[in-house]
Amino acid sequence: MTICVRVRVSGRVQGVGYRYYTTTHARALGVKGWIRNLPGGGVEAVLEGERKSVGELLGLMKSGPSGAMVSGMEIAELECKGYDDFRIIY
């Protein structure tokens, strides 16, 4: 079953390779969507894919790359749009 969620991540997630880390894992898991930095230091992402793959990616995003420190994640379900790939947007 395909699901789509918006995730807002807070903590030290900018300047530590967090977007690249998430993009690499999303592509490996077959998750589509996007990720971007937010003003004020957070990151926002839209994840679309099989429930198990999205759940696995969310688990990876909770820890992030070695320099990151995630202090919180807000997750909300969305209607799926049928993204073609996963990319960083600016």
mmCIF file of N, CA and C in Angstrom, residues 3 10 13 16 20 23 31 33-34 37 51 56 69 72 75 79-80 84 90:
data_model
loop_
_atom_site.group_PDB
_atom_site.id
_atom_site.type_symbol
_atom_site.label_atom_id
_atom_site.label_comp_id
_atom_site.label_asym_id
_atom_site.label_seq_id
_atom_site.Cartn_x
_atom_site.Cartn_y
_atom_site.Cartn_z
ATOM 1 N N ILE A 3 1.730 5.092 0.667
ATOM 2 C CA ILE A 3 1.342 6.182 1.564
ATOM 3 C C ILE A 3 2.195 7.405 1.259
ATOM 4 N N SER A 10 13.334 18.758 13.374
ATOM 5 C CA SER A 10 14.025 19.838 14.074
ATOM 6 C C SER A 10 15.283 19.298 14.734
ATOM 7 N N VAL A 13 20.179 19.725 11.878
ATOM 8 C CA VAL A 13 19.983 18.953 10.651
ATOM 9 C C VAL A 13 20.376 19.743 9.399
ATOM 10 N N VAL A 16 25.052 19.394 7.924
ATOM 11 C CA VAL A 16 25.641 18.126 8.378
ATOM 12 C C VAL A 16 25.420 16.989 7.370
ATOM 13 N N TYR A 20 21.343 15.083 1.952
ATOM 14 C CA TYR A 20 22.004 14.092 1.098
ATOM 15 C C TYR A 20 21.816 12.683 1.673
ATOM 16 N N THR A 23 18.258 11.595 1.024
ATOM 17 C CA THR A 23 18.068 11.332 -0.408
ATOM 18 C C THR A 23 18.666 9.987 -0.802
ATOM 19 N N VAL A 31 11.652 5.125 -2.165
ATOM 20 C CA VAL A 31 10.740 6.176 -1.703
ATOM 21 C C VAL A 31 10.903 7.395 -2.606
ATOM 22 N N GLY A 33 9.695 11.604 -3.603
ATOM 23 C CA GLY A 33 9.328 12.849 -2.942
ATOM 24 C C GLY A 33 10.445 13.856 -2.984
ATOM 25 N N TRP A 34 10.582 14.629 -1.903
ATOM 26 C CA TRP A 34 11.593 15.688 -1.861
ATOM 27 C C TRP A 34 11.950 16.041 -0.422
ATOM 28 N N ASN A 37 15.684 22.436 3.173
ATOM 29 C CA ASN A 37 15.929 23.158 4.411
ATOM 30 C C ASN A 37 14.801 24.139 4.655
ATOM 31 N N ARG A 51 4.352 1.520 2.548
ATOM 32 C CA ARG A 51 4.315 1.816 3.988
ATOM 33 C C ARG A 51 5.594 1.340 4.694
ATOM 34 N N GLU A 56 10.712 2.640 7.270
ATOM 35 C CA GLU A 56 12.149 2.412 7.426
ATOM 36 C C GLU A 56 12.925 3.713 7.244
ATOM 37 N N MET A 69 21.808 15.928 14.959
ATOM 38 C CA MET A 69 21.175 15.634 16.232
ATOM 39 C C MET A 69 19.697 16.014 16.088
ATOM 40 N N GLY A 72 13.355 16.465 17.183
ATOM 41 C CA GLY A 72 11.928 16.232 17.031
ATOM 42 C C GLY A 72 11.534 15.977 15.591
ATOM 43 N N ILE A 75 4.999 14.470 11.886
ATOM 44 C CA ILE A 75 4.610 13.687 10.714
ATOM 45 C C ILE A 75 3.116 13.843 10.483
ATOM 46 N N GLU A 79 -2.230 13.331 0.785
ATOM 47 C CA GLU A 79 -2.699 12.606 -0.390
ATOM 48 C C GLU A 79 -1.507 12.383 -1.311
ATOM 49 N N CYS A 80 -1.377 11.189 -1.862
ATOM 50 C CA CYS A 80 -0.248 10.877 -2.740
ATOM 51 C C CYS A 80 -0.381 11.589 -4.085
ATOM 52 N N ASP A 84 8.032 11.147 -9.234
ATOM 53 C CA ASP A 84 8.860 10.309 -10.104
ATOM 54 C C ASP A 84 10.160 9.876 -9.455
ATOM 55 N N TYR A 90 15.356 23.466 -3.423
ATOM 56 C CA TYR A 90 15.939 24.658 -2.796
ATOM 57 C C TYR A 90 14.955 25.793 -2.776
#
